[in-house]
GROMACS .gro file of C-alpha atoms in nm:
model
  381
    1MET     CA    1   0.000   0.000   0.000
    2ASN     CA    2   0.140   0.339  -0.096
    3ARG     CA    3   0.170   0.641   0.133
    4LEU     CA    4  -0.140   0.811  -0.010
    5CYS     CA    5  -0.357   0.513   0.082
    6GLU     CA    6  -0.212   0.501   0.431
    7MET     CA    7  -0.275   0.873   0.469
    8LEU     CA    8  -0.641   0.838   0.362
    9GLU     CA    9  -0.697   0.550   0.601
   10THR     CA   10  -0.572   0.773   0.879
   11GLU     CA   11  -0.775   1.076   0.768
   12LEU     CA   12  -1.105   0.888   0.724
   13GLY     CA   13  -1.068   0.614   0.983
   14TYR     CA   14  -1.154   0.321   0.755
   15GLY     CA   15  -0.946   0.110   0.524
   16PHE     CA   16  -0.894  -0.024   0.176
   17VAL     CA   17  -1.032  -0.362   0.065
   18ALA     CA   18  -0.795  -0.566  -0.151
   19GLY     CA   19  -0.863  -0.818  -0.427
   20ASN     CA   20  -1.106  -0.637  -0.658
   21ARG     CA   21  -1.142  -0.601  -1.034
   22VAL     CA   22  -1.226  -0.267  -1.193
   23GLN     CA   23  -1.355  -0.230  -1.547
   24VAL     CA   24  -1.349   0.126  -1.681
   25LEU     CA   25  -1.650   0.194  -1.905
   26CYS     CA   26  -1.638   0.492  -2.140
   27ASN     CA   27  -1.963   0.658  -2.257
   28GLY     CA   28  -2.308   0.513  -2.304
   29ASP     CA   29  -2.210   0.267  -2.576
   30GLU     CA   30  -2.002   0.077  -2.319
   31ILE     CA   31  -2.177   0.172  -1.995
   32PHE     CA   32  -2.540   0.088  -2.063
   33PRO     CA   33  -2.493  -0.261  -2.217
   34ALA     CA   34  -2.281  -0.366  -1.919
   35MET     CA   35  -2.540  -0.240  -1.669
   36LEU     CA   36  -2.831  -0.396  -1.855
   37ASP     CA   37  -2.648  -0.729  -1.883
   38ALA     CA   38  -2.599  -0.731  -1.505
   39ILE     CA   39  -2.970  -0.658  -1.448
   40ASN     CA   40  -3.075  -0.929  -1.694
   41ASP     CA   41  -2.839  -1.182  -1.534
   42ALA     CA   42  -2.946  -1.106  -1.175
   43GLN     CA   43  -3.096  -1.401  -0.989
   44SER     CA   44  -3.172  -1.278  -0.637
   45SER     CA   45  -3.147  -0.901  -0.588
   46ILE     CA   46  -3.112  -0.567  -0.767
   47ASP     CA   47  -3.060  -0.244  -0.576
   48MET     CA   48  -3.028   0.084  -0.765
   49VAL     CA   49  -3.010   0.448  -0.662
   50THR     CA   50  -2.973   0.734  -0.907
   51PHE     CA   51  -3.002   1.111  -0.911
   52VAL     CA   52  -3.103   1.132  -1.277
   53TYR     CA   53  -3.368   0.914  -1.439
   54TRP     CA   54  -3.515   1.117  -1.727
   55THR     CA   55  -3.639   1.020  -2.072
   56GLY     CA   56  -3.532   0.851  -2.392
   57ASP     CA   57  -3.498   0.499  -2.525
   58ILE     CA   58  -3.249   0.408  -2.255
   59ALA     CA   59  -3.497   0.508  -1.983
   60VAL     CA   60  -3.749   0.264  -2.131
   61ARG     CA   61  -3.490  -0.013  -2.168
   62PHE     CA   62  -3.388   0.015  -1.803
   63ALA     CA   63  -3.750   0.013  -1.689
   64ASP     CA   64  -3.822  -0.293  -1.904
   65ALA     CA   65  -3.517  -0.476  -1.765
   66LEU     CA   66  -3.612  -0.397  -1.405
   67CYS     CA   67  -3.971  -0.506  -1.470
   68SER     CA   68  -3.853  -0.833  -1.622
   69ALA     CA   69  -3.626  -0.898  -1.324
   70ALA     CA   70  -3.904  -0.837  -1.075
   71ARG     CA   71  -4.144  -1.062  -1.265
   72ARG     CA   72  -3.896  -1.350  -1.258
   73GLY     CA   73  -3.871  -1.323  -0.880
   74VAL     CA   74  -3.565  -1.102  -0.834
   75LYS     CA   75  -3.608  -0.867  -0.537
   76THR     CA   76  -3.577  -0.533  -0.716
   77ARG     CA   77  -3.553  -0.192  -0.550
   78LEU     CA   78  -3.514   0.145  -0.724
   79LEU     CA   79  -3.449   0.470  -0.535
   80LEU     CA   80  -3.492   0.794  -0.728
   81ASP     CA   81  -3.399   1.139  -0.609
   82ALA     CA   82  -3.720   1.339  -0.594
   83VAL     CA   83  -3.560   1.646  -0.755
   84GLY     CA   84  -3.309   1.492  -0.994
   85SER     CA   85  -3.557   1.242  -1.139
   86MET     CA   86  -3.861   1.469  -1.168
   87ARG     CA   87  -3.858   1.425  -1.547
   88ILE     CA   88  -3.918   1.049  -1.542
   89SER     CA   89  -4.232   0.937  -1.719
   90GLN     CA   90  -4.506   0.843  -1.472
   91SER     CA   91  -4.603   0.560  -1.704
   92LEU     CA   92  -4.259   0.404  -1.655
   93VAL     CA   93  -4.294   0.431  -1.277
   94ASP     CA   94  -4.641   0.278  -1.290
   95SER     CA   95  -4.517  -0.006  -1.511
   96MET     CA   96  -4.230  -0.085  -1.273
   97VAL     CA   97  -4.452  -0.078  -0.965
   98SER     CA   98  -4.715  -0.302  -1.126
   99SER     CA   99  -4.440  -0.550  -1.219
  100GLY     CA  100  -4.320  -0.574  -0.859
  101VAL     CA  101  -4.032  -0.325  -0.854
  102VAL     CA  102  -4.026  -0.142  -0.520
  103VAL     CA  103  -3.983   0.223  -0.620
  104ALA     CA  104  -3.904   0.490  -0.361
  105TRP     CA  105  -3.835   0.864  -0.375
  106PHE     CA  106  -3.552   1.025  -0.183
  107ARG     CA  107  -3.665   1.331   0.016
  108PRO     CA  108  -3.982   1.429  -0.169
  109LYS     CA  109  -4.027   1.806  -0.169
  110ALA     CA  110  -4.376   1.773  -0.022
  111GLN     CA  111  -4.239   1.665   0.314
  112TRP     CA  112  -4.246   1.919   0.595
  113LYS     CA  113  -3.873   1.903   0.659
  114VAL     CA  114  -3.800   2.190   0.421
  115TRP     CA  115  -3.438   2.217   0.534
  116LYS     CA  116  -3.371   1.889   0.352
  117TRP     CA  117  -3.500   2.006   0.016
  118ASP     CA  118  -3.159   2.138  -0.087
  119ASN     CA  119  -2.974   1.822   0.016
  120ARG     CA  120  -3.018   1.556  -0.251
  121THR     CA  121  -2.878   1.211  -0.315
  122HIS     CA  122  -2.641   1.253  -0.608
  123ARG     CA  123  -2.528   0.891  -0.583
  124LYS     CA  124  -2.531   0.655  -0.881
  125LEU     CA  125  -2.515   0.292  -0.774
  126LEU     CA  126  -2.636  -0.036  -0.920
  127LEU     CA  127  -2.576  -0.361  -0.732
  128CYS     CA  128  -2.682  -0.701  -0.866
  129ASP     CA  129  -2.687  -1.014  -0.649
  130ARG     CA  130  -2.433  -0.834  -0.428
  131GLN     CA  131  -2.175  -0.973  -0.670
  132VAL     CA  132  -2.131  -0.693  -0.922
  133ALA     CA  133  -2.161  -0.318  -0.869
  134PHE     CA  134  -2.155  -0.009  -1.088
  135THR     CA  135  -2.083   0.351  -0.995
  136GLY     CA  136  -1.962   0.667  -1.163
  137GLY     CA  137  -2.117   0.969  -1.328
  138VAL     CA  138  -2.380   0.836  -1.566
  139GLY     CA  139  -2.753   0.907  -1.537
  140ILE     CA  140  -3.038   0.718  -1.702
  141ALA     CA  141  -3.135   0.949  -1.988
  142LYS     CA  142  -3.094   0.995  -2.361
  143GLN     CA  143  -2.815   1.250  -2.302
  144TRP     CA  144  -2.580   0.966  -2.207
  145GLU     CA  145  -2.650   0.743  -2.505
  146GLY     CA  146  -2.384   0.709  -2.773
  147ASP     CA  147  -2.009   0.771  -2.769
  148ALA     CA  148  -1.965   1.148  -2.718
  149ARG     CA  149  -1.951   1.206  -3.093
  150ASN     CA  150  -2.165   1.520  -3.094
  151PRO     CA  151  -2.338   1.763  -2.853
  152SER     CA  152  -2.633   1.526  -2.800
  153GLU     CA  153  -2.408   1.245  -2.666
  154TRP     CA  154  -2.249   1.334  -2.332
  155ARG     CA  155  -1.897   1.225  -2.232
  156ASP     CA  156  -1.892   1.019  -1.912
  157THR     CA  157  -1.712   0.736  -1.735
  158HIS     CA  158  -1.861   0.460  -1.522
  159PHE     CA  159  -1.707   0.163  -1.341
  160ARG     CA  160  -1.796  -0.205  -1.309
  161ILE     CA  161  -1.665  -0.356  -0.984
  162THR     CA  162  -1.638  -0.715  -0.867
  163GLY     CA  163  -1.466  -0.853  -0.561
  164PRO     CA  164  -1.483  -0.822  -0.181
  165VAL     CA  165  -1.549  -0.445  -0.183
  166VAL     CA  166  -1.894  -0.493  -0.343
  167LEU     CA  167  -2.029  -0.585   0.001
  168ASN     CA  168  -1.906  -0.250   0.134
  169MET     CA  169  -2.050  -0.065  -0.165
  170HIS     CA  170  -2.398  -0.189  -0.077
  171SER     CA  171  -2.400   0.052   0.215
  172GLY     CA  172  -2.411   0.338  -0.035
  173PHE     CA  173  -2.756   0.221  -0.138
  174LEU     CA  174  -2.883   0.116   0.204
  175THR     CA  175  -2.803   0.439   0.386
  176ASN     CA  176  -3.023   0.626   0.137
  177TRP     CA  177  -3.291   0.357   0.114
  178ASN     CA  178  -3.333   0.329   0.491
  179GLU     CA  179  -3.425   0.699   0.509
  180THR     CA  180  -3.736   0.646   0.295
  181GLU     CA  181  -4.075   0.553   0.434
  182THR     CA  182  -4.140   0.293   0.166
  183SER     CA  183  -4.314  -0.020   0.291
  184ASP     CA  184  -4.052  -0.283   0.229
  185SER     CA  185  -4.052  -0.617   0.404
  186THR     CA  186  -3.699  -0.699   0.293
  187SER     CA  187  -3.500  -0.815   0.592
  188PHE     CA  188  -3.126  -0.829   0.620
  189VAL     CA  189  -2.982  -1.118   0.422
  190GLN     CA  190  -2.641  -1.239   0.524
  191ALA     CA  191  -2.420  -1.191   0.221
  192ARG     CA  192  -2.095  -1.375   0.173
  193ARG     CA  193  -1.799  -1.156   0.086
  194GLN     CA  194  -1.664  -1.246  -0.256
  195ALA     CA  195  -1.332  -1.411  -0.314
  196PRO     CA  196  -1.068  -1.189  -0.477
  197THR     CA  197  -1.131  -1.117  -0.844
  198GLY     CA  198  -0.841  -0.883  -0.920
  199ASN     CA  199  -0.558  -0.670  -0.788
  200ALA     CA  200  -0.733  -0.342  -0.708
  201SER     CA  201  -0.743  -0.209  -0.352
  202ILE     CA  202  -1.049   0.010  -0.301
  203GLN     CA  203  -1.170   0.241  -0.027
  204ILE     CA  204  -1.534   0.348  -0.034
  205VAL     CA  205  -1.621   0.709   0.045
  206ARG     CA  206  -1.987   0.730   0.145
  207SER     CA  207  -2.037   1.101   0.186
  208PRO     CA  208  -2.369   1.206   0.348
  209SER     CA  209  -2.525   1.546   0.298
  210SER     CA  210  -2.406   1.778   0.571
  211VAL     CA  211  -2.336   2.140   0.646
  212HIS     CA  212  -2.001   2.268   0.515
  213TRP     CA  213  -1.814   1.937   0.538
  214SER     CA  214  -1.805   1.577   0.416
  215ASP     CA  215  -1.572   1.283   0.371
  216ILE     CA  216  -1.529   1.359   0.002
  217ALA     CA  217  -1.405   1.706   0.094
  218THR     CA  218  -1.153   1.539   0.324
  219VAL     CA  219  -1.036   1.312   0.042
  220PHE     CA  220  -0.998   1.595  -0.210
  221ARG     CA  221  -0.811   1.818   0.032
  222ALA     CA  222  -0.582   1.546   0.160
  223LEU     CA  223  -0.480   1.426  -0.185
  224LEU     CA  224  -0.417   1.775  -0.322
  225ARG     CA  225  -0.212   1.854  -0.013
  226GLU     CA  226   0.003   1.540  -0.037
  227ALA     CA  227   0.047   1.510  -0.416
  228SER     CA  228   0.411   1.513  -0.523
  229GLU     CA  229   0.402   1.438  -0.898
  230SER     CA  230   0.067   1.493  -1.066
  231ILE     CA  231  -0.293   1.606  -1.014
  232TRP     CA  232  -0.522   1.543  -1.311
  233ILE     CA  233  -0.883   1.651  -1.258
  234THR     CA  234  -1.182   1.580  -1.478
  235THR     CA  235  -1.504   1.733  -1.346
  236ALA     CA  236  -1.837   1.843  -1.485
  237TYR     CA  237  -1.874   2.126  -1.235
  238PHE     CA  238  -1.557   2.294  -1.114
  239VAL     CA  239  -1.632   2.538  -0.832
  240PRO     CA  240  -1.355   2.488  -0.575
  241ASP     CA  241  -1.367   2.659  -0.239
  242GLU     CA  242  -1.084   2.883  -0.121
  243VAL     CA  243  -0.906   2.594   0.049
  244LEU     CA  244  -0.903   2.374  -0.263
  245THR     CA  245  -0.790   2.666  -0.477
  246GLY     CA  246  -0.507   2.733  -0.233
  247LEU     CA  247  -0.406   2.366  -0.236
  248LEU     CA  248  -0.395   2.362  -0.616
  249LEU     CA  249  -0.178   2.674  -0.618
  250SER     CA  250   0.053   2.526  -0.355
  251ALA     CA  251   0.082   2.202  -0.553
  252VAL     CA  252   0.197   2.372  -0.871
  253GLU     CA  253   0.444   2.582  -0.670
  254ARG     CA  254   0.615   2.265  -0.551
  255GLY     CA  255   0.642   2.129  -0.904
  256VAL     CA  256   0.331   1.912  -0.929
  257ASP     CA  257   0.185   1.871  -1.279
  258VAL     CA  258  -0.167   2.010  -1.233
  259ARG     CA  259  -0.418   1.973  -1.516
  260ILE     CA  260  -0.791   2.045  -1.501
  261MET     CA  261  -1.045   1.936  -1.762
  262VAL     CA  262  -1.389   2.099  -1.761
  263PRO     CA  263  -1.681   2.141  -2.000
  264GLY     CA  264  -1.663   2.405  -2.270
  265GLU     CA  265  -1.955   2.569  -2.446
  266HIS     CA  266  -2.167   2.254  -2.420
  267THR     CA  267  -2.266   2.265  -2.053
  268ASP     CA  268  -2.597   2.198  -1.885
  269GLU     CA  269  -2.515   2.437  -1.598
  270ALA     CA  270  -2.387   2.763  -1.745
  271PHE     CA  271  -2.432   2.960  -1.422
  272CYS     CA  272  -2.232   2.703  -1.226
  273GLN     CA  273  -1.963   2.716  -1.493
  274LEU     CA  274  -1.938   3.094  -1.460
  275SER     CA  275  -1.877   3.060  -1.087
  276GLY     CA  276  -1.582   2.832  -1.151
  277GLU     CA  277  -1.444   3.049  -1.429
  278ASP     CA  278  -1.422   3.337  -1.182
  279GLN     CA  279  -1.114   3.160  -1.041
  280PHE     CA  280  -0.948   3.069  -1.370
  281ARG     CA  281  -0.721   3.373  -1.385
  282GLN     CA  282  -0.528   3.299  -1.068
  283LEU     CA  283  -0.500   2.930  -1.160
  284LEU     CA  284  -0.373   3.009  -1.509
  285ASP     CA  285  -0.139   3.274  -1.372
  286ALA     CA  286   0.017   3.010  -1.145
  287GLY     CA  287   0.085   2.778  -1.440
  288ILE     CA  288  -0.206   2.536  -1.397
  289ALA     CA  289  -0.327   2.394  -1.729
  290ILE     CA  290  -0.703   2.427  -1.785
  291HIS     CA  291  -0.855   2.238  -2.076
  292VAL     CA  292  -1.213   2.286  -2.197
  293PHE     CA  293  -1.378   1.986  -2.364
  294GLU     CA  294  -1.532   2.098  -2.692
  295PRO     CA  295  -1.736   1.819  -2.862
  296THR     CA  296  -2.013   1.783  -2.602
  297MET     CA  297  -2.100   1.807  -2.233
  298LEU     CA  298  -1.824   1.659  -2.018
  299HIS     CA  299  -1.991   1.485  -1.723
  300ALA     CA  300  -1.716   1.255  -1.588
  301LYS     CA  301  -1.581   1.292  -1.233
  302ILE     CA  302  -1.224   1.161  -1.198
  303LEU     CA  303  -0.922   1.266  -0.996
  304THR     CA  304  -0.587   1.091  -1.040
  305VAL     CA  305  -0.290   1.172  -0.818
  306ASP     CA  306   0.078   1.086  -0.865
  307HIS     CA  307  -0.016   0.820  -1.125
  308ARG     CA  308  -0.090   0.591  -0.828
  309ILE     CA  309  -0.439   0.657  -0.699
  310ALA     CA  310  -0.776   0.757  -0.844
  311VAL     CA  311  -1.096   0.897  -0.697
  312VAL     CA  312  -1.405   0.813  -0.905
  313GLY     CA  313  -1.777   0.823  -0.852
  314SER     CA  314  -2.055   1.080  -0.831
  315ALA     CA  315  -1.877   1.377  -0.671
  316ASN     CA  316  -1.775   1.688  -0.861
  317MET     CA  317  -1.515   1.933  -0.737
  318ASN     CA  318  -1.773   2.189  -0.626
  319HIS     CA  319  -1.945   2.312  -0.311
  320ARG     CA  320  -2.258   2.104  -0.365
  321SER     CA  321  -2.070   1.773  -0.380
  322MET     CA  322  -1.847   1.860  -0.087
  323SER     CA  323  -2.101   2.010   0.152
  324LYS     CA  324  -2.462   1.956   0.043
  325ASP     CA  325  -2.541   1.632  -0.139
  326GLU     CA  326  -2.516   1.261  -0.066
  327GLU     CA  327  -2.228   1.129  -0.276
  328PHE     CA  328  -2.057   0.794  -0.328
  329CYS     CA  329  -1.700   0.756  -0.451
  330LEU     CA  330  -1.428   0.495  -0.471
  331VAL     CA  331  -1.060   0.555  -0.406
  332ILE     CA  332  -0.876   0.305  -0.623
  333GLU     CA  333  -0.517   0.184  -0.605
  334ASP     CA  334  -0.455  -0.028  -0.913
  335GLY     CA  335  -0.196   0.015  -1.185
  336ASP     CA  336  -0.415  -0.109  -1.470
  337THR     CA  337  -0.702   0.119  -1.373
  338LEU     CA  338  -0.475   0.423  -1.342
  339GLU     CA  339  -0.315   0.345  -1.677
  340GLU     CA  340  -0.654   0.328  -1.849
  341LEU     CA  341  -0.786   0.646  -1.682
  342GLU     CA  342  -0.477   0.842  -1.777
  343ARG     CA  343  -0.489   0.704  -2.130
  344GLN     CA  344  -0.847   0.828  -2.160
  345PHE     CA  345  -0.752   1.165  -2.008
  346GLU     CA  346  -0.480   1.214  -2.268
  347ALA     CA  347  -0.718   1.106  -2.547
  348ASP     CA  348  -0.975   1.359  -2.426
  349LEU     CA  349  -0.707   1.630  -2.423
  350LYS     CA  350  -0.694   1.600  -2.802
  351ARG     CA  351  -1.059   1.708  -2.808
  352CYS     CA  352  -0.999   2.004  -2.577
  353ARG     CA  353  -0.891   2.362  -2.614
  354GLU     CA  354  -0.631   2.475  -2.360
  355LEU     CA  355  -0.701   2.814  -2.210
  356ASP     CA  356  -0.440   3.082  -2.267
  357LEU     CA  357  -0.371   3.331  -1.987
  358SER     CA  358  -0.322   3.632  -2.212
  359THR     CA  359  -0.648   3.560  -2.394
  360TRP     CA  360  -0.836   3.496  -2.072
  361ARG     CA  361  -0.727   3.834  -1.937
  362LYS     CA  362  -0.897   3.995  -2.238
  363ARG     CA  363  -1.234   3.822  -2.189
  364GLY     CA  364  -1.535   4.043  -2.240
  365LEU     CA  365  -1.728   4.259  -1.997
  366TRP     CA  366  -2.036   4.036  -2.004
  367GLN     CA  367  -1.824   3.733  -1.912
  368ARG     CA  368  -1.671   3.921  -1.619
  369ALA     CA  369  -2.011   4.047  -1.505
  370GLY     CA  370  -2.151   3.694  -1.515
  371GLU     CA  371  -1.860   3.565  -1.309
  372TRP     CA  372  -1.917   3.838  -1.051
  373VAL     CA  373  -2.286   3.754  -1.015
  374ALA     CA  374  -2.218   3.379  -1.000
  375ARG     CA  375  -1.958   3.438  -0.730
  376LEU     CA  376  -2.237   3.552  -0.495
  377PHE     CA  377  -2.402   3.209  -0.521
  378ARG     CA  378  -2.086   2.996  -0.517
  379GLU     CA  379  -2.172   2.806  -0.200
  380GLU     CA  380  -2.499   2.689  -0.356
  381LEU     CA  381  -2.334   2.548  -0.670
   0.00000   0.00000   0.00000
């Protein structure tokens, strides 16, 4: 185990699980078939939580697969965030419920606890038979279909996991599910931890919604503080707080190769993007490379540090992920996984435009005004 893993075990108070296999899945053409195959092969249980379940052919295909599983006797549970999945077709929900899928909503806005309305579950987890698990950035919607070839096909990365850590990953679903008031007679079933399937050591980071702090914030800060060679960030929403910005600046001062990849003109959250761009000048001035992805919306969430460790999952490098929403991430130590993630990062760089400091200094008045306004709402983004 390398020093970064030992440091994170100390910071968080829980350890890495060895003996896992990680499969990196790039874009909908790879992600969705793997997830649907796992659902179709399930024999005893399917547990799924997602922030986004919208519309499109893929939304229907997932509903059909879950219905089929429930009808063949697989205990099937689906947890949808009440805000993130508002666009789902009611007919799909009705079809799943009538087929035996237990569907629940996370923190419906109608409840009287209004202080929870702003704290969502942003987790994306699918677990089948407690033998195979998926997590990452993808939502169930037409935007994720395809291979990021044009603006209608989003760029994202998801992960298929097998091995002993899958048992730990189940807690990411259960801690959200147990908060609901859904009538569910499912009792605890003793699950046997899998035998090793690979060489990856994995630490789960189950970050609950909280005020101003979370475990994922701890992970981000600790890794940026301790990095000695490289920090490569891919994030859909880059709105770092003052501490993270300071850590990035300190890292580049001590010779760390810091690269940040963010969406370009194709973004689904332009106001959030403006808030992050407010900090670009000081990052560029320090020598940090910022790359904007041009073909389509970039939705992946990946941090690699020192070519040795990766943080993947649902969390972005913004205030909402670090202090408001329920997130689920994996910290992975595995040479093959790091090699593949960095290969994909470098391939994506070829589809990016690197920001130039001199050009950025000359950006227009409307851009600057937008950044100033967005700055006022930074802690909400």
